[in-house]
Short mmCIF file of C-alpha atoms in Angstrom, two decimals:
data_model
loop_
_atom_site.label_atom_id
_atom_site.label_comp_id
_atom_site.label_asym_id
_atom_site.label_seq_id
_atom_site.Cartn_x
_atom_site.Cartn_y
_atom_site.Cartn_z
CA MET U 1 24.21 13.52 -28.24
CA MET U 2 22.40 10.50 -26.79
CA LYS U 3 19.22 9.43 -28.44
CA TYR U 4 16.28 7.49 -27.11
CA GLN U 5 13.28 6.49 -29.23
CA ASN U 6 14.69 8.74 -31.96
CA LYS U 7 14.47 11.71 -29.63
CA LYS U 8 17.45 13.60 -28.33
CA ILE U 9 17.85 13.69 -24.60
CA THR U 10 18.11 17.41 -24.07
CA ALA U 11 18.18 19.39 -20.86
CA TYR U 12 14.79 20.82 -21.83
CA ARG U 13 13.24 17.39 -22.22
CA ILE U 14 14.68 16.16 -18.93
CA THR U 15 13.47 19.25 -17.12
CA PHE U 16 10.03 19.04 -18.65
CA ILE U 17 9.64 15.37 -17.72
CA ALA U 18 10.91 16.08 -14.20
CA GLY U 19 8.30 18.82 -13.89
CA MET U 20 5.58 16.40 -14.99
CA ALA U 21 6.81 13.82 -12.48
CA ALA U 22 6.72 16.46 -9.74
CA LEU U 23 3.16 17.38 -10.71
CA ALA U 24 2.15 13.72 -10.59
CA LEU U 25 3.78 13.45 -7.16
CA VAL U 26 1.78 16.46 -5.94
CA PHE U 27 -1.42 14.80 -7.12
CA SER U 28 -0.43 11.61 -5.28
CA TYR U 29 0.14 13.72 -2.18
CA ILE U 30 -3.27 15.36 -2.48
CA GLU U 31 -4.84 11.92 -2.66
CA PHE U 32 -2.84 10.79 0.32
CA LEU U 33 -4.13 13.81 2.28
CA ILE U 34 -7.75 13.49 1.20
CA PRO U 35 -8.91 9.90 0.77
CA PHE U 36 -11.89 10.12 -1.55
CA PHE U 37 -13.31 6.70 -0.79
CA VAL U 38 -12.43 4.91 2.38
CA ALA U 39 -14.61 1.78 2.40
CA VAL U 40 -12.23 -0.50 0.50
CA PRO U 41 -8.44 -0.15 0.60
CA GLY U 42 -7.02 0.74 -2.78
CA ILE U 43 -9.98 2.74 -4.02
CA LYS U 44 -8.94 6.19 -5.08
CA LEU U 45 -9.57 8.78 -7.72
CA GLY U 46 -6.23 8.38 -9.47
CA LEU U 47 -5.47 12.08 -9.91
CA ALA U 48 -1.88 11.27 -10.81
CA ASN U 49 -3.12 9.33 -13.81
CA LEU U 50 -4.19 12.68 -15.25
CA VAL U 51 -0.52 13.55 -15.68
CA ILE U 52 0.38 10.09 -16.97
CA LEU U 53 -2.43 10.10 -19.53
CA THR U 54 -1.51 13.55 -20.78
CA ALA U 55 2.14 12.55 -21.04
CA LEU U 56 1.20 9.35 -22.87
CA TYR U 57 -0.76 11.25 -25.51
CA LYS U 58 1.51 14.27 -25.78
CA LEU U 59 5.01 12.94 -25.12
CA GLY U 60 4.83 9.23 -25.87
CA PHE U 61 5.17 5.93 -24.07
CA ALA U 62 8.75 6.14 -22.83
CA ASP U 63 8.33 9.52 -21.19
CA ALA U 64 4.96 8.62 -19.67
CA ALA U 65 6.34 5.36 -18.27
CA PHE U 66 9.34 7.17 -16.83
CA ILE U 67 7.15 9.82 -15.18
CA ASN U 68 4.93 7.11 -13.75
CA ILE U 69 7.78 5.06 -12.28
CA VAL U 70 9.40 8.13 -10.70
CA ARG U 71 6.03 9.18 -9.31
CA VAL U 72 5.22 5.76 -7.85
CA LEU U 73 8.64 5.30 -6.25
CA ALA U 74 8.69 8.79 -4.75
CA ALA U 75 5.07 8.76 -3.56
CA GLY U 76 5.33 5.20 -2.27
CA LEU U 77 8.45 5.73 -0.26
CA LEU U 78 7.20 9.09 1.05
CA PHE U 79 3.62 8.20 1.95
CA THR U 80 2.68 4.53 1.87
CA GLY U 81 5.74 2.46 2.78
CA MET U 82 7.39 -0.50 1.13
CA PHE U 83 4.38 -2.75 0.58
CA GLY U 84 2.30 0.09 -0.77
CA THR U 85 5.12 0.94 -3.18
CA LEU U 86 5.34 -2.62 -4.47
CA TYR U 87 1.57 -2.74 -5.01
CA SER U 88 1.57 0.61 -6.81
CA LEU U 89 4.56 -0.32 -8.95
CA ALA U 90 2.83 -3.47 -10.21
CA GLY U 91 -0.31 -1.46 -10.88
CA ALA U 92 1.63 1.29 -12.65
CA PHE U 93 3.45 -1.14 -14.94
CA LEU U 94 0.31 -3.03 -15.90
CA SER U 95 -1.78 0.09 -16.44
CA ILE U 96 0.77 1.96 -18.56
CA PHE U 97 1.20 -1.00 -20.93
CA VAL U 98 -2.56 -1.50 -21.22
CA MET U 99 -3.18 2.21 -21.78
CA TYR U 100 -0.44 2.39 -24.42
CA GLY U 101 -1.80 -0.67 -26.19
CA LEU U 102 -5.36 0.66 -26.23
CA MET U 103 -4.20 4.09 -27.35
CA LYS U 104 -2.25 2.54 -30.24
CA THR U 105 -5.33 0.73 -31.55
CA GLY U 106 -6.94 4.12 -32.15
CA LYS U 107 -10.37 2.68 -31.40
CA PHE U 108 -10.72 4.14 -27.93
CA SER U 109 -11.07 7.70 -26.71
CA VAL U 110 -9.06 9.12 -23.82
CA VAL U 111 -11.96 8.21 -21.51
CA GLY U 112 -11.82 4.54 -22.50
CA VAL U 113 -8.05 4.40 -22.20
CA SER U 114 -8.26 6.05 -18.79
CA MET U 115 -10.93 3.60 -17.58
CA ALA U 116 -8.80 0.63 -18.62
CA GLY U 117 -5.81 2.28 -16.96
CA GLY U 118 -7.69 2.68 -13.69
CA VAL U 119 -8.98 -0.88 -13.70
CA PHE U 120 -5.65 -2.44 -14.60
CA HIS U 121 -3.82 -0.35 -12.03
CA ASN U 122 -6.10 -1.87 -9.41
CA LEU U 123 -5.73 -5.34 -10.92
CA GLY U 124 -1.93 -5.07 -10.89
CA GLN U 125 -2.01 -4.04 -7.25
CA LEU U 126 -4.23 -6.98 -6.36
CA ILE U 127 -2.06 -9.48 -8.21
CA MET U 128 1.00 -8.15 -6.38
CA ALA U 129 -0.83 -8.24 -3.06
CA ALA U 130 -1.95 -11.82 -3.70
CA LEU U 131 1.64 -12.81 -4.56
CA ILE U 132 3.18 -11.10 -1.53
CA VAL U 133 0.78 -12.44 1.06
CA SER U 134 0.11 -15.65 -0.94
CA THR U 135 -3.59 -15.39 -0.26
CA PRO U 136 -5.93 -15.51 -3.24
CA GLN U 137 -8.71 -14.18 -1.00
CA VAL U 138 -7.55 -10.60 -1.63
CA PHE U 139 -9.42 -10.92 -4.92
CA VAL U 140 -12.69 -10.46 -3.04
CA TYR U 141 -11.83 -6.77 -3.47
CA LEU U 142 -11.76 -7.21 -7.25
CA PRO U 143 -15.36 -6.25 -8.16
CA ALA U 144 -15.30 -3.14 -5.97
CA LEU U 145 -11.92 -2.10 -7.35
CA MET U 146 -13.03 -2.72 -10.94
CA ILE U 147 -16.17 -0.63 -10.61
CA SER U 148 -14.28 2.14 -8.86
CA GLY U 149 -11.58 1.91 -11.53
CA ILE U 150 -14.16 2.40 -14.27
CA LEU U 151 -15.84 5.34 -12.51
CA SER U 152 -12.69 7.16 -11.48
CA GLY U 153 -11.09 6.36 -14.84
CA ALA U 154 -14.03 7.94 -16.64
CA VAL U 155 -13.81 11.11 -14.51
CA ILE U 156 -10.03 11.42 -14.95
CA GLY U 157 -10.30 10.56 -18.65
CA THR U 158 -12.83 13.34 -19.23
CA VAL U 159 -10.57 15.90 -17.58
CA ALA U 160 -7.52 14.54 -19.43
CA TYR U 161 -9.42 14.84 -22.71
CA ALA U 162 -10.00 18.53 -22.05
CA ILE U 163 -6.34 19.05 -21.18
CA ILE U 164 -5.02 17.12 -24.17
CA LYS U 165 -7.32 19.04 -26.50
CA ARG U 166 -6.51 22.51 -25.20
CA VAL U 167 -2.99 22.55 -23.85
CA SER U 168 -0.11 22.57 -26.29
CA PHE U 169 2.98 20.63 -25.35
CA PRO U 170 6.49 20.96 -26.71
CA SER U 171 7.39 18.36 -29.27
CA PHE U 172 10.91 17.39 -28.44
CA PRO U 173 13.33 17.37 -31.38
CA MET N 1 -15.58 12.10 -27.44
CA LEU N 2 -16.87 8.93 -25.77
CA LYS N 3 -16.67 6.24 -28.40
CA LYS N 4 -18.73 3.09 -28.74
CA ALA N 5 -15.61 1.02 -28.14
CA ASP N 6 -15.22 2.71 -24.73
CA ILE N 7 -18.64 1.55 -23.59
CA ILE N 8 -18.01 -1.96 -24.89
CA LEU N 9 -14.69 -1.96 -23.04
CA ALA N 10 -16.36 -0.89 -19.79
CA ALA N 11 -18.98 -3.62 -20.24
CA ILE N 12 -16.32 -6.28 -20.87
CA ILE N 13 -14.35 -5.19 -17.80
CA LEU N 14 -17.46 -5.25 -15.62
CA PHE N 15 -18.46 -8.66 -16.95
CA ALA N 16 -14.96 -10.05 -16.38
CA GLY N 17 -14.88 -8.61 -12.87
CA ILE N 18 -18.23 -10.07 -11.88
CA THR N 19 -17.36 -13.46 -13.39
CA ALA N 20 -14.00 -13.50 -11.61
CA SER N 21 -15.59 -12.58 -8.30
CA LEU N 22 -18.16 -15.37 -8.69
CA ILE N 23 -15.40 -17.90 -9.38
CA ILE N 24 -13.36 -16.63 -6.44
CA GLY N 25 -16.44 -16.67 -4.25
CA SER N 26 -17.02 -20.34 -5.03
CA ILE N 27 -13.47 -21.43 -4.15
CA SER N 28 -12.99 -19.32 -1.04
CA PRO N 29 -13.23 -18.93 1.89
CA ALA N 30 -10.95 -21.80 2.62
CA LYS N 31 -11.51 -24.49 5.18
CA GLY N 32 -10.23 -23.27 8.50
CA GLU N 33 -7.57 -24.82 10.69
CA LYS N 34 -7.80 -23.05 14.01
CA ALA N 35 -10.43 -21.47 16.22
CA VAL N 36 -9.29 -18.24 17.82
CA ILE N 37 -11.19 -17.20 20.92
CA ILE N 38 -11.00 -13.53 21.80
CA SER N 39 -12.37 -12.41 25.14
CA GLU N 40 -12.60 -8.71 26.07
CA GLY N 41 -10.32 -7.83 23.16
CA ARG N 42 -7.55 -10.21 24.19
CA ILE N 43 -6.75 -13.56 22.61
CA PHE N 44 -7.96 -16.14 25.10
CA GLY N 45 -6.71 -19.13 23.21
CA ILE N 46 -6.09 -20.71 19.81
CA TYR N 47 -7.25 -24.27 19.32
CA SER N 48 -6.99 -26.72 16.45
CA LEU N 49 -10.37 -27.48 14.94
CA TYR N 50 -9.48 -31.14 14.69
CA GLU N 51 -8.87 -31.79 18.38
CA ASN N 52 -12.20 -32.28 20.10
CA ARG N 53 -12.60 -30.24 23.26
CA THR N 54 -14.88 -27.95 25.17
CA VAL N 55 -13.45 -24.58 26.10
CA THR N 56 -14.97 -22.67 28.98
CA VAL N 57 -14.32 -18.95 29.04
CA VAL N 58 -14.99 -17.14 32.31
CA SER N 59 -14.39 -13.42 32.59
CA ASN N 60 -16.11 -10.77 34.73
CA GLY N 61 -19.01 -13.06 35.47
CA HIS N 62 -19.53 -13.98 31.83
CA VAL N 63 -19.48 -17.70 31.21
CA ASN N 64 -19.34 -19.16 27.72
CA LYS N 65 -18.76 -22.70 26.59
CA ILE N 66 -17.41 -23.39 23.13
CA LEU N 67 -17.43 -26.85 21.63
CA ILE N 68 -14.76 -27.67 19.08
CA LYS N 69 -15.41 -30.92 17.27
CA GLY N 70 -14.63 -32.41 13.89
CA GLY N 71 -13.40 -29.25 12.17
CA GLU N 72 -16.21 -27.07 13.50
CA ALA N 73 -16.60 -24.69 16.41
CA GLY N 74 -19.85 -23.64 18.03
CA MET N 75 -21.13 -21.92 21.15
CA ILE N 76 -23.00 -24.44 23.29
CA SER N 77 -23.80 -22.39 26.33
CA SER N 78 -23.69 -18.77 27.37
CA ASN N 79 -25.11 -16.76 30.23
CA CYS N 80 -25.77 -13.75 28.03
CA PRO N 81 -29.38 -12.52 27.77
CA GLY N 82 -30.06 -12.98 24.04
CA LYS N 83 -28.28 -16.29 23.34
CA ASP N 84 -27.64 -15.00 19.82
CA CYS N 85 -24.19 -16.54 19.87
CA ILE N 86 -25.64 -20.03 20.34
CA HIS N 87 -28.07 -19.44 17.48
CA GLN N 88 -25.23 -18.46 15.14
CA GLY N 89 -24.52 -22.16 14.83
CA LYS N 90 -21.29 -23.90 13.98
CA ILE N 91 -18.50 -22.29 11.99
CA SER N 92 -15.73 -23.97 10.04
CA LYS N 93 -14.51 -21.66 7.25
CA THR N 94 -12.00 -18.83 7.41
CA SER N 95 -13.64 -15.41 7.72
CA GLU N 96 -16.55 -16.95 9.64
CA SER N 97 -17.04 -15.89 13.24
CA ILE N 98 -19.36 -16.12 16.20
CA VAL N 99 -19.81 -12.93 18.16
CA CYS N 100 -21.31 -12.68 21.62
CA LEU N 101 -21.60 -8.94 22.17
CA PRO N 102 -22.95 -8.90 25.76
CA ASN N 103 -20.12 -11.15 26.95
CA LYS N 104 -17.51 -9.44 24.73
CA LEU N 105 -16.49 -12.75 23.20
CA ILE N 106 -15.51 -13.52 19.63
CA VAL N 107 -14.75 -16.90 18.12
CA LYS N 108 -13.21 -16.76 14.68
CA ILE N 109 -11.74 -19.27 12.31
CA GLU N 110 -8.31 -18.89 10.82
CA GLY N 111 -6.54 -20.87 8.15
CA LYS N 112 -2.94 -21.96 7.94
CA ASP N 113 -1.77 -18.72 6.45
CA LYS N 114 -1.69 -15.42 8.18
CA ASN N 115 -4.68 -13.23 7.63
CA TYR N 116 -4.01 -10.88 4.71
CA ASP N 117 -5.62 -7.96 6.51
CA GLU N 118 -2.62 -7.77 8.76
CA ILE N 119 -0.19 -6.32 6.26
CA SER N 120 -2.23 -4.85 3.43
CA LYS N 121 -3.13 -1.28 4.12
#
């Protein structure tokens, strides 16, 4: 039996993670259908981060990162196109590492971790956008994206807190 | 459930964001290279800011004269009623523009690079 991070890769675990990824994809789709804020490109509620946060706390870093990458690739290629996918991928990588790091310190609640995740997702996207179009001016969006990241992160974090507290998850052997 | 560290974190992020935007604001917008003249929604012409010339745009009875000189572009005459475009002065930096609404004329400055708005969605 293969092992990863001292956990067996079982059919149950794979199926469960795939289900989580599908749920995250549905949330991405909802956000694609209903843009919550339209003034600045990139501002969104980050519903999918609800799934990622829950996975991070309940299943661990590897599973959460995997769910996030699957979600970003699928949602990006389905809804936003190649550039959007690259932006999201950079944001997803940065935010999952930052969230994991903050979670590990134990000093922050789910809300704080979620806020940082939202902000760094936006920051990652901006850095990627600046690299691709080689124009540092895209950073004029930074303050708006940071404030929106904090606000949406706080909302998502509060909901994630309720989910993490109440819903029991399988602990994979 | 909200911890003190969360609020401190939010404050640090906000502070960093505002500081970064101030720094970015002071270095950009960049000095422009070209003046793009758009008349009635169509590009009328693109001119280097460093070649002195006067461009006269005539369309549907609207007459505008644009002076390009020494890295700057400005509207010097217009037959529109308000003359707001003339009062907008000279422009030289990317993202700056002169708009003459009655005559449906826009003069904007572009840099060397393509405008990022074109591919980011």
